[in-house]
mmCIF file of C-alpha atoms in Angstrom:
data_model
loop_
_atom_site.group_PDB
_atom_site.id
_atom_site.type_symbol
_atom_site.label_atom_id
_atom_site.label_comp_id
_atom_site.label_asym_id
_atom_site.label_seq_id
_atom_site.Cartn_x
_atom_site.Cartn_y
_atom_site.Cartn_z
ATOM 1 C CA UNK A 580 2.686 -2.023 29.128
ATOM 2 C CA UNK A 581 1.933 -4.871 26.998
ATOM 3 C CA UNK A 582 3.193 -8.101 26.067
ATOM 4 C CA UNK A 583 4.403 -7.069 22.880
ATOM 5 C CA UNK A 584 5.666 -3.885 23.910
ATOM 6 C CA UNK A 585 7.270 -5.354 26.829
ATOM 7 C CA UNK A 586 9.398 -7.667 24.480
ATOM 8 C CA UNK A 587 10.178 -4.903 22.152
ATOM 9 C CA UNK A 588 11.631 -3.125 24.908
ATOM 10 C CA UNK A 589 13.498 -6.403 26.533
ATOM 11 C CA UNK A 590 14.786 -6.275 22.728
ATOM 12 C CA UNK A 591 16.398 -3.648 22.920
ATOM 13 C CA UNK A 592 18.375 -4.190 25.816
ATOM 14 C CA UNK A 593 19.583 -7.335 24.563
ATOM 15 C CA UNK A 594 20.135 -5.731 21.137
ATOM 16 C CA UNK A 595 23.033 -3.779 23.216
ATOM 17 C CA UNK A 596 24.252 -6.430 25.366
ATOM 18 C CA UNK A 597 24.630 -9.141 22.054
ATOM 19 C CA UNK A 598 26.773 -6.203 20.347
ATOM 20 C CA UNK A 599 29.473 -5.720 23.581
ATOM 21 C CA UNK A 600 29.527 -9.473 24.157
ATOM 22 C CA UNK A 601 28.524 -11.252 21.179
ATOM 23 C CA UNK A 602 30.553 -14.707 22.232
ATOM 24 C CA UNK A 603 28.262 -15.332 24.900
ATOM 25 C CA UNK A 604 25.281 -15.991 22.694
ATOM 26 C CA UNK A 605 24.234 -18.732 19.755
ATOM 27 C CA UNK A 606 21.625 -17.978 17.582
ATOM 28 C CA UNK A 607 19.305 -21.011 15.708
ATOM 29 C CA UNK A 608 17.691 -19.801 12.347
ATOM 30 C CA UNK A 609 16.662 -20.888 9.427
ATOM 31 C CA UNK A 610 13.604 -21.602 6.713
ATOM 32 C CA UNK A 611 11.677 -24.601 5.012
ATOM 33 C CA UNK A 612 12.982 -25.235 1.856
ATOM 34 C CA UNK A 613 9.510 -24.897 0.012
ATOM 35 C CA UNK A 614 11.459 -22.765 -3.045
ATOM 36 C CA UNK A 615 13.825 -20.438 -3.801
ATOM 37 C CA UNK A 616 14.708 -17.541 -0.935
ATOM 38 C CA UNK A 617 13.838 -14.537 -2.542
ATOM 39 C CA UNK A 618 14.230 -10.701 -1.702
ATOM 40 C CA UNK A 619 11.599 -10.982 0.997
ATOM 41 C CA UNK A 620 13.842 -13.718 2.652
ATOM 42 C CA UNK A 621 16.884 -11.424 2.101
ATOM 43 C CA UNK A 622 15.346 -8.076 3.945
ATOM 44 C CA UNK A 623 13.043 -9.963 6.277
ATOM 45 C CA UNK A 624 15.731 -12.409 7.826
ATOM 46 C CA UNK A 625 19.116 -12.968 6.044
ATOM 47 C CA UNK A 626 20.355 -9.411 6.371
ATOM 48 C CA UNK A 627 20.101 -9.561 10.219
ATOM 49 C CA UNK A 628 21.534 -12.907 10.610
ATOM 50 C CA UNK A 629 24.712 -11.995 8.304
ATOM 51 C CA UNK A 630 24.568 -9.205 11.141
ATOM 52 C CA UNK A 631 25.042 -11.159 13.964
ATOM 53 C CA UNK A 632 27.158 -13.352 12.414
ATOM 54 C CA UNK A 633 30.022 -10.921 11.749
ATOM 55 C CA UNK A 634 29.702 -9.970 15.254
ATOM 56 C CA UNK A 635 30.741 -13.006 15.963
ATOM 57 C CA UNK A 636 27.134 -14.435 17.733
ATOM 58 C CA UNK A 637 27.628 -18.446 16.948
ATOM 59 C CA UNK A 638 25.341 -19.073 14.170
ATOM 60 C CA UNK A 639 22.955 -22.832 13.275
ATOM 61 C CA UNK A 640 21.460 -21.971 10.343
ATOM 62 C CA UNK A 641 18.494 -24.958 9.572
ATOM 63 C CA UNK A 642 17.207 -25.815 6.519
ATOM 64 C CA UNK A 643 14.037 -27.617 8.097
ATOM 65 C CA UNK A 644 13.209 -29.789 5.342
ATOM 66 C CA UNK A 645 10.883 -32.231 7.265
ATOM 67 C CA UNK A 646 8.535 -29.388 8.127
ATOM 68 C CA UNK A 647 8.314 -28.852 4.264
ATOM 69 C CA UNK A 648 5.698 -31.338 4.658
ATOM 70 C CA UNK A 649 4.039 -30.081 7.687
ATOM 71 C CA UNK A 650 0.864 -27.930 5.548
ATOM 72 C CA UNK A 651 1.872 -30.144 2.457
ATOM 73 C CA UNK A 652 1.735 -33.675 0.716
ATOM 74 C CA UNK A 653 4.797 -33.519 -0.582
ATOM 75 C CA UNK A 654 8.543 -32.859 -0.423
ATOM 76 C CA UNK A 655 8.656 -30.818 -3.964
ATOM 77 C CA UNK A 656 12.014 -30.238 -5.278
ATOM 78 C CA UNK A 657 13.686 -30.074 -1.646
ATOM 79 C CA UNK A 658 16.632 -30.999 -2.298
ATOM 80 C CA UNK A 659 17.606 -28.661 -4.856
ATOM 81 C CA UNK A 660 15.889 -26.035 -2.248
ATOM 82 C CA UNK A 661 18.131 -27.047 0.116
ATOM 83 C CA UNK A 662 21.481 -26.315 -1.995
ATOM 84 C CA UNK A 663 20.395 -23.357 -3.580
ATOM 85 C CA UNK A 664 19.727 -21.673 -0.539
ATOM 86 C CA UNK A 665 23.119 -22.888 0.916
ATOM 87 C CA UNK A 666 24.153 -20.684 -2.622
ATOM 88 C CA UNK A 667 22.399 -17.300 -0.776
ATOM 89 C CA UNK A 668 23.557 -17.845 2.532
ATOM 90 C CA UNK A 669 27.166 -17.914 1.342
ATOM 91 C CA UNK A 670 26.618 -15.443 -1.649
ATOM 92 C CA UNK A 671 24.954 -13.430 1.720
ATOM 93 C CA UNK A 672 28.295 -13.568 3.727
ATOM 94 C CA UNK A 673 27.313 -16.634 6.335
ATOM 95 C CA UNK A 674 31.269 -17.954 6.670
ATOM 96 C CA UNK A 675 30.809 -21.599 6.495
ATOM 97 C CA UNK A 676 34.088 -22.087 8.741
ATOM 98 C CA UNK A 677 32.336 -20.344 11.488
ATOM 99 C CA UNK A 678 28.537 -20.933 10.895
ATOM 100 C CA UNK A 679 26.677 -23.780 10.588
ATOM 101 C CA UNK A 680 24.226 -24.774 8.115
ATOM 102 C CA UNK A 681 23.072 -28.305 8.348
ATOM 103 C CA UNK A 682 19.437 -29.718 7.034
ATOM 104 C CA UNK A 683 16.539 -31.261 10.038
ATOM 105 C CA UNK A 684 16.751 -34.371 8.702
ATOM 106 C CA UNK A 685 20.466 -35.202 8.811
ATOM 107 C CA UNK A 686 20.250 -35.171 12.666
ATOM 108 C CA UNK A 687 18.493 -38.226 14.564
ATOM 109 C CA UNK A 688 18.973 -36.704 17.569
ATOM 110 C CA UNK A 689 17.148 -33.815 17.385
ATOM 111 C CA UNK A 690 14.089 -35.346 17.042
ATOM 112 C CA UNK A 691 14.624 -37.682 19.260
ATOM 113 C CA UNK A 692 13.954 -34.596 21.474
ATOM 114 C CA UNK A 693 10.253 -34.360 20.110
ATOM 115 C CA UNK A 694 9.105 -36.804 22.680
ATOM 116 C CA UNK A 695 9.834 -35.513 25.822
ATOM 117 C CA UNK A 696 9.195 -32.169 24.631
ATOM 118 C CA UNK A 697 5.576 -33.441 23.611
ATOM 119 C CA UNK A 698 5.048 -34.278 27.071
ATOM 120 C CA UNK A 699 5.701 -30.892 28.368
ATOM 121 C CA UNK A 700 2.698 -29.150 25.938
ATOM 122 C CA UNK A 701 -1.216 -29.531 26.365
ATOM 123 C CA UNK A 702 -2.979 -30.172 23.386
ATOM 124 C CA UNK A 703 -4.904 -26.583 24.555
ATOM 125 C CA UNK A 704 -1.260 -24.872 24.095
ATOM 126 C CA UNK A 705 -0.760 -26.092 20.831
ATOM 127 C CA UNK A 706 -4.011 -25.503 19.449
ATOM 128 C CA UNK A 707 -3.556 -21.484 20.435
ATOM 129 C CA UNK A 708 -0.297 -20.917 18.641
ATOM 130 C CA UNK A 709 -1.036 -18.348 15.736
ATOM 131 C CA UNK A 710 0.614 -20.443 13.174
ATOM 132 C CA UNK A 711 -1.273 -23.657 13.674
ATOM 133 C CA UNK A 712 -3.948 -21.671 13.186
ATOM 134 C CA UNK A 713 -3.411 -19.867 10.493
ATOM 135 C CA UNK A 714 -1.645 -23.092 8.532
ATOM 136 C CA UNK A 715 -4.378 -24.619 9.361
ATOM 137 C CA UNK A 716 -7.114 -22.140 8.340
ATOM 138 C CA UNK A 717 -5.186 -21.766 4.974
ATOM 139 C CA UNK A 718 -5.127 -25.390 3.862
ATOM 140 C CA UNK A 719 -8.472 -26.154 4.402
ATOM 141 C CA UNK A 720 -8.036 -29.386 5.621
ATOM 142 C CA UNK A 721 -7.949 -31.781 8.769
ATOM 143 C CA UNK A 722 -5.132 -30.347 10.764
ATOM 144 C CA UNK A 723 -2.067 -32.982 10.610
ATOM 145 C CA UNK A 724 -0.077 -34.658 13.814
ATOM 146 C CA UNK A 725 2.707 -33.057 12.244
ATOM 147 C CA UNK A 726 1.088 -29.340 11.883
ATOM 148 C CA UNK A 727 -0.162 -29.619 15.326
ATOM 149 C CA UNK A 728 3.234 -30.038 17.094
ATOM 150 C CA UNK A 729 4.834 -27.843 14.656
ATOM 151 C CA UNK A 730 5.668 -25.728 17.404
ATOM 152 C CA UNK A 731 7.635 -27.938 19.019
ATOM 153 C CA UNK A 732 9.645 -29.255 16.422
ATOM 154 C CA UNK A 733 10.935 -25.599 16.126
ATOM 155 C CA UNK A 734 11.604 -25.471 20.154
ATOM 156 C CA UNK A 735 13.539 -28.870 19.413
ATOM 157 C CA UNK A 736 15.334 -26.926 16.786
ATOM 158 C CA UNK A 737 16.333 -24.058 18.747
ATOM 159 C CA UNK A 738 17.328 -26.143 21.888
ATOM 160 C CA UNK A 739 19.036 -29.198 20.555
ATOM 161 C CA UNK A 740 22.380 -26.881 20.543
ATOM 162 C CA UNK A 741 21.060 -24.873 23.180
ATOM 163 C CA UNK A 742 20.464 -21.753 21.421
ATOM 164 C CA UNK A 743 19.984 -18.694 23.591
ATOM 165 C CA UNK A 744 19.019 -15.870 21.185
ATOM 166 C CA UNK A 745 16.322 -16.233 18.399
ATOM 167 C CA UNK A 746 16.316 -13.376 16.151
ATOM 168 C CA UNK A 747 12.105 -13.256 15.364
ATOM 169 C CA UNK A 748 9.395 -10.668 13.505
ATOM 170 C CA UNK A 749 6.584 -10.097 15.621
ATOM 171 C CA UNK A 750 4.375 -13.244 14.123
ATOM 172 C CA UNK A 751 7.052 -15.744 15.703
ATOM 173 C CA UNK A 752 7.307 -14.275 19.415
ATOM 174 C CA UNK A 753 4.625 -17.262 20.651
ATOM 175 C CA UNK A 754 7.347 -19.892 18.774
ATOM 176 C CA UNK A 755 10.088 -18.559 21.125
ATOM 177 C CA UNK A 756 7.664 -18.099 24.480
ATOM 178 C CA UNK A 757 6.891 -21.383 23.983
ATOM 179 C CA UNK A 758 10.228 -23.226 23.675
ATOM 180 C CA UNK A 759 11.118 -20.822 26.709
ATOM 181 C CA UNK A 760 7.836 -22.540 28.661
ATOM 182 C CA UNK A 761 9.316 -26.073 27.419
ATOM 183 C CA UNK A 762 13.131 -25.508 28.490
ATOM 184 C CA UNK A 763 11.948 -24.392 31.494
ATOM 185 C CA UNK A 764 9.294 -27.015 32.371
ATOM 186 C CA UNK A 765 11.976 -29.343 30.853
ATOM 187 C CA UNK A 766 14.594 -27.968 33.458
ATOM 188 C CA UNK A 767 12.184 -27.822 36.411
ATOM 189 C CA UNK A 768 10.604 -31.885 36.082
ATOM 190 C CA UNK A 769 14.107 -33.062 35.639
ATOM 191 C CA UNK A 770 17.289 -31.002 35.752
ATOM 192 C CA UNK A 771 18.811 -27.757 34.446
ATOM 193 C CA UNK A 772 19.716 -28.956 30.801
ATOM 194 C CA UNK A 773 18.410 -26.026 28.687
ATOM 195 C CA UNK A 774 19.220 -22.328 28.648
ATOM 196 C CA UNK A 775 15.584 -19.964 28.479
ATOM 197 C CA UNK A 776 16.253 -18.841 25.201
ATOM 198 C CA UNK A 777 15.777 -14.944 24.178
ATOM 199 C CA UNK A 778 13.958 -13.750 21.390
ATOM 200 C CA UNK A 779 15.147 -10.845 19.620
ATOM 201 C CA UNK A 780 13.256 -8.924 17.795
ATOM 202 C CA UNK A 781 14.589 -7.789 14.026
ATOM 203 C CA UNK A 782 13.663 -4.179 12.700
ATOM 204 C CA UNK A 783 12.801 -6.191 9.077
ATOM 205 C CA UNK A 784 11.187 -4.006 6.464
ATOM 206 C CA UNK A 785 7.595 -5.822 5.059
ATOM 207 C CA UNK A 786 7.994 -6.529 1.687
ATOM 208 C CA UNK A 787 5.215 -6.707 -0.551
ATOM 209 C CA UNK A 788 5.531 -8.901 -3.565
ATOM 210 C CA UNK A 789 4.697 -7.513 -7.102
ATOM 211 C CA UNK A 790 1.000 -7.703 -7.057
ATOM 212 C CA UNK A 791 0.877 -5.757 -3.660
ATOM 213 C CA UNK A 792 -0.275 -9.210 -1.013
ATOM 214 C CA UNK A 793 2.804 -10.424 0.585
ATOM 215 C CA UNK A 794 5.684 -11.636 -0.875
ATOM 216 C CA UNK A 795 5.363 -15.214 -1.328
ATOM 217 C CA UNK A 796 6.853 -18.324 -3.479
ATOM 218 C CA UNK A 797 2.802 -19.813 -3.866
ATOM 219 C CA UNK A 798 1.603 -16.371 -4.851
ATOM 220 C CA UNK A 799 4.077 -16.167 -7.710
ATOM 221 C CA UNK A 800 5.242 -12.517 -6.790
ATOM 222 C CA UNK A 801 8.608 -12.753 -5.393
ATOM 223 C CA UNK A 802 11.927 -11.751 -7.008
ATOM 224 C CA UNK A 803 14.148 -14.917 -5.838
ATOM 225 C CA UNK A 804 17.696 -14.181 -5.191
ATOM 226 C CA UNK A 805 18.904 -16.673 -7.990
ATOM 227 C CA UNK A 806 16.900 -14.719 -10.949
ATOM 228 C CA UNK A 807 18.913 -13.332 -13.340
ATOM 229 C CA UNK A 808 19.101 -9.793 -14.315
ATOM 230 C CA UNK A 809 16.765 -10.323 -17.257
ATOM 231 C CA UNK A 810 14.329 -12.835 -15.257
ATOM 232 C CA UNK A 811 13.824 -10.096 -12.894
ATOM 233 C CA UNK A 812 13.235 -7.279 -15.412
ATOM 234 C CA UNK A 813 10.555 -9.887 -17.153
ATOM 235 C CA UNK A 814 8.888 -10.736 -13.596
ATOM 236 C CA UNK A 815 8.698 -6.652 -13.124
ATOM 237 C CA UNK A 816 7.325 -6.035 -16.888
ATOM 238 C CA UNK A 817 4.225 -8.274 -15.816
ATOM 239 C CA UNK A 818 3.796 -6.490 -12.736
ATOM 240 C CA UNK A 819 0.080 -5.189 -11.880
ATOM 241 C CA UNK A 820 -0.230 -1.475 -11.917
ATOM 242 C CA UNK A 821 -3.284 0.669 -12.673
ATOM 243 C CA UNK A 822 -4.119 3.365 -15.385
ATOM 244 C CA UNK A 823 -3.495 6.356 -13.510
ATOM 245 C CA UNK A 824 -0.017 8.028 -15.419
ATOM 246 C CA UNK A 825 0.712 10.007 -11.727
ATOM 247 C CA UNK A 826 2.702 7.700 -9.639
ATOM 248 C CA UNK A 827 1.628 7.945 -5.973
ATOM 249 C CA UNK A 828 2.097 5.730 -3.050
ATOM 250 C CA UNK A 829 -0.890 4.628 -1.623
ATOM 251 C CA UNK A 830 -0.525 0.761 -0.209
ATOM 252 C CA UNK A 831 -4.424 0.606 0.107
ATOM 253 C CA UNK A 832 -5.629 1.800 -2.935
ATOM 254 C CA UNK A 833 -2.654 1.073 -5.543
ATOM 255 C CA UNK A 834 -1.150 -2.444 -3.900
ATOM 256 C CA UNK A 835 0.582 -2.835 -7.372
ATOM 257 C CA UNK A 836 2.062 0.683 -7.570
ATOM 258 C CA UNK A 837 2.903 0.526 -4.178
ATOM 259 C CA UNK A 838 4.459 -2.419 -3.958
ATOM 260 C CA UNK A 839 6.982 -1.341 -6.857
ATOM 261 C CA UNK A 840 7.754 1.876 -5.060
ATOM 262 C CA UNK A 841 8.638 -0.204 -1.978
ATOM 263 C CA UNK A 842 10.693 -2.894 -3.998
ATOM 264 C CA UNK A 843 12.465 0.192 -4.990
ATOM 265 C CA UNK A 844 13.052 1.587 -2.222
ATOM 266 C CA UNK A 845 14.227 -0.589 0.053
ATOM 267 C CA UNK A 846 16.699 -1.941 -2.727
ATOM 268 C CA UNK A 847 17.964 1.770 -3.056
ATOM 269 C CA UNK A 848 17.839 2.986 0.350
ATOM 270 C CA UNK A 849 15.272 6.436 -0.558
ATOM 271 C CA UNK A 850 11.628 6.670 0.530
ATOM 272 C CA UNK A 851 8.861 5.551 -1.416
ATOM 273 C CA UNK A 852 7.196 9.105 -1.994
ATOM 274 C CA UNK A 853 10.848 10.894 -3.168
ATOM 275 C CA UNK A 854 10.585 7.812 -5.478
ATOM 276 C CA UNK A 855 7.019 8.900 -6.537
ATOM 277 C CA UNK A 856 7.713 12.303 -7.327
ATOM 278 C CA UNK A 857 10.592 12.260 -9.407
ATOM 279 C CA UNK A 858 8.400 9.730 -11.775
ATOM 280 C CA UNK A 859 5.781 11.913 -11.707
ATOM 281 C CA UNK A 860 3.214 11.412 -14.417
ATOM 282 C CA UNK A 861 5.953 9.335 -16.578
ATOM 283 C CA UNK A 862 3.263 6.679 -15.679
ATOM 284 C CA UNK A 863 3.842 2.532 -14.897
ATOM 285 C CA UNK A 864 6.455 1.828 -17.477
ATOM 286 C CA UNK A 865 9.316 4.597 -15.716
ATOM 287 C CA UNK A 866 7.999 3.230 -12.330
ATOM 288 C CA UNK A 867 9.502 -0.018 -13.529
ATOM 289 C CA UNK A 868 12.260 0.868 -15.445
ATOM 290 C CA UNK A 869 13.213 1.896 -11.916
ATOM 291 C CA UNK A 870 12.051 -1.017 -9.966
ATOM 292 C CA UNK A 871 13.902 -3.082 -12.430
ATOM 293 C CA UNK A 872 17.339 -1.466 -12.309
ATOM 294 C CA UNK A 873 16.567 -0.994 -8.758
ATOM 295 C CA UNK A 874 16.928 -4.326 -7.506
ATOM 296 C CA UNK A 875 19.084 -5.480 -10.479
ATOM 297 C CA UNK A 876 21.845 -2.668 -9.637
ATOM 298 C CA UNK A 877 21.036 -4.132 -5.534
ATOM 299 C CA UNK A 878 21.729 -7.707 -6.157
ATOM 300 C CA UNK A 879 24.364 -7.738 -8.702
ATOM 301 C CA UNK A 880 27.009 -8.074 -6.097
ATOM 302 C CA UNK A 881 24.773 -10.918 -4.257
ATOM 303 C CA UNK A 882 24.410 -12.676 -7.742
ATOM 304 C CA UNK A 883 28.142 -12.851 -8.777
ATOM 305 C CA UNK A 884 28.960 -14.634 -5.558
ATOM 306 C CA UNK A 885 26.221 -16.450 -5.960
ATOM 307 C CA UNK A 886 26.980 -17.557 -9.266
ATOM 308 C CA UNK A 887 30.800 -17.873 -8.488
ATOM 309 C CA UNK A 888 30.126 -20.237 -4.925
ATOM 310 C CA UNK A 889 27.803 -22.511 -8.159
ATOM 311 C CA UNK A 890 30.561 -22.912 -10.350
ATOM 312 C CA UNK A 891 32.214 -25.347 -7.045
ATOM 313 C CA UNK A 892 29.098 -27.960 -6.343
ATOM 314 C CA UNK A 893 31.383 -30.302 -4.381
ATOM 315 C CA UNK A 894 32.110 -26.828 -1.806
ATOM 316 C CA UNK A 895 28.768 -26.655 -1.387
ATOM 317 C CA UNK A 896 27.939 -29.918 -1.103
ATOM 318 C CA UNK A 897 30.618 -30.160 1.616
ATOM 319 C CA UNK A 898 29.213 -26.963 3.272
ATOM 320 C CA UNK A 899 26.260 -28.943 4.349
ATOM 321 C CA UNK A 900 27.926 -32.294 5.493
ATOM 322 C CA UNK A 901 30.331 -30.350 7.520
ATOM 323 C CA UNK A 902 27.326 -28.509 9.100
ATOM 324 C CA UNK A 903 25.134 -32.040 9.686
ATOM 325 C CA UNK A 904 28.465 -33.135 11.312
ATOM 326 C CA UNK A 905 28.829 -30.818 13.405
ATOM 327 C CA UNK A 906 24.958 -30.273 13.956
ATOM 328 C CA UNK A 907 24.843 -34.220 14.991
ATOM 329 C CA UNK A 908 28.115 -33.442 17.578
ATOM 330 C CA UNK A 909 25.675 -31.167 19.438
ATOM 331 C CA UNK A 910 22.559 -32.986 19.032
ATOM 332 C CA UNK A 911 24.228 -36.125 20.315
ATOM 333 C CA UNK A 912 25.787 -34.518 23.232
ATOM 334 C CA UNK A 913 22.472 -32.517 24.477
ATOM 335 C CA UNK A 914 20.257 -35.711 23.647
ATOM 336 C CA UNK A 915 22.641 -37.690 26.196
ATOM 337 C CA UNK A 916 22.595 -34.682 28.946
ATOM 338 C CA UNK A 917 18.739 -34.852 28.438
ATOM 339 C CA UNK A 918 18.675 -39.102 29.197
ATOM 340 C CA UNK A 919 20.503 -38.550 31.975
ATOM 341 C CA UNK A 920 18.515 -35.866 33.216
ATOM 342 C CA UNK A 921 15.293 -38.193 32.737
ATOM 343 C CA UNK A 922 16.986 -41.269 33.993
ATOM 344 C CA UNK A 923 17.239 -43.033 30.886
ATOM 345 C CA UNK A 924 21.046 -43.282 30.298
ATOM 346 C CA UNK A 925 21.502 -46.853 30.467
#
């Protein structure tokens, strides 16, 4: 069997034990704030947290904005990243009284946990993990201090409140293995401070964006959950297609028709090719029209909550402070735990 097999299958077990006990587990996730989340952040990861959540799995939901900066020279509009995607999570169904949502820089102590854990990694180890590499490969450029380690300022994310179930796609399984090699390196060179943590992997759809690549905020193809019904409808009209007037689905050879179908799909729960043939030959503009009212008709409910949480910016704001509060409680606590362990309590 192999390693990726393997996990799905240790995935599934744990899928089954988090649903009969879901008290005994916490789970750390979370995004950069590079832009608005969009519909490839709602399938790929917010659905599954919102999940777990309402099974009652403790939820630390991070807004890293100091890795913003990590494949970038600058912060961008962060800050109004950070509170508009506080808007989705709670427009999503993340229950602020039980959750929390707090932002990487509000809490000193969890970097403090960067050094120790730095000691733990080779330079080798770092250098292998698949998004260093790819980060790296896509900018073009020296690779940073702060790219390089990127890895473990995620496994000092995840184990600051000593998270024991990481809900990951396929591309982030090295992420967890390696904050599970650091907790336990962590535990064996001084004491037993951090739980292994699991990762467990989420069934998420792959959403294309509109032009058929992936759906991204750079590429300018992705339908972000704060559009309005008419932004969206505009975004879709611009959408590439092709000339052909039968609509097929063929992800190789029509990305742009293909991607619509999928958009489609996935926003009304049918199948891309039942979608294809009742268009027929009605050609690119029906294939939008149905896109369009598609994910409109999905995300209405998302958007009035959305747009109801906005009308209260001083709840929101206070959202986030009570989340760095009570993110800095646990930080605090597992940062004095890890000086004792190292014999630095004084």
């Amino acid at each position: 069997m192999n390693t990726f097999s393997a996990a799905v299958e240790r995935s599934s077990t744990l899928r089954a034990a988090v649903t009969e006990h879901p008290g005994r587990y916490r789970i750390l996730t979370g995004e950069r704030p590079t832009g608005p989340l969009h519909l490839g952040h709602y399938f790929g990861t917010i659905s599954e947290r919102v999940r777990l959540h309402r099974l009652g799995v403790d939820t630390f939901v991070i807004l890293a904005d100091y890795q913003v900066i990590t494949d970038r020279d600058a912060m961008g509009q962060v800050r109004e990243n950070v509170y508009s995607a506080v808007l989705d999570y709670l427009a999503a169904g993340i229950d602020p009284d039980r959750a929390t949502i707090f932002t990487h820089s509000s809490v000193p102590a969890l970097n403090q946990l960067m050094l120790p854990f730095l000691s733990l990694v080779t330079e080798a180890e770092l250098h292998r993990n698949p998004t260093v590499k790819a980060e790296h490969a896509a900018s073009g450029r020296a690779l940073s201090g702060l790219l390089l380690t990127y890895p473990v300022h995620q496994a000092a994310d995840i184990l600051f409140c000593k998270g024991n179930l990481v809900p990951v796609g396929k591309d982030n399984l090295p992420h967890v293995e390696l904050t599970r090699v650091i907790a336990r390196r962590f535990n064996e060179r001084y004491s037993a401070v951090f739980p292994e943590p699991q990762a467990l992997l989420t069934s998420a759809p792959e959403v294309p964006g509109l032009d058929g690549r992936k759906m991204s905020k750079s590429y300018g193809n992705a339908i972000a959950l704060s559009m309005t019904a008419d932004e969206t409808a505009a975004l879709i009209r611009r959408a590439p297609t092709d000339s052909q007037r039968l609509i097929t689905f063929d992800s190789v050879n029509r990305p742009g028709v293909s991607a619509l179908l999928t958009t489609a799909a996935l926003c009304s729960g049918r199948d891309e090719r039942d979608l294809a043939d009742d268009i027929g030959d009605a050609g690119a503009g029906a294939l939008k029209k149905l896109t369009t009212d598609s994910v409109n008709e999905f995300l209405a409910p998302h958007r009035q909550r959305r747009t109801d949480f906005a009308r209260d910016p001083e709840f929101v704001r206070s959202v986030l402070r009570h989340g760095n509060r009570r993110a800095n409680v646990e930080a605090t606590r597992t940062l004095e735990e890890v000086h004792a362990a190292m014999g630095t309590a004084y």
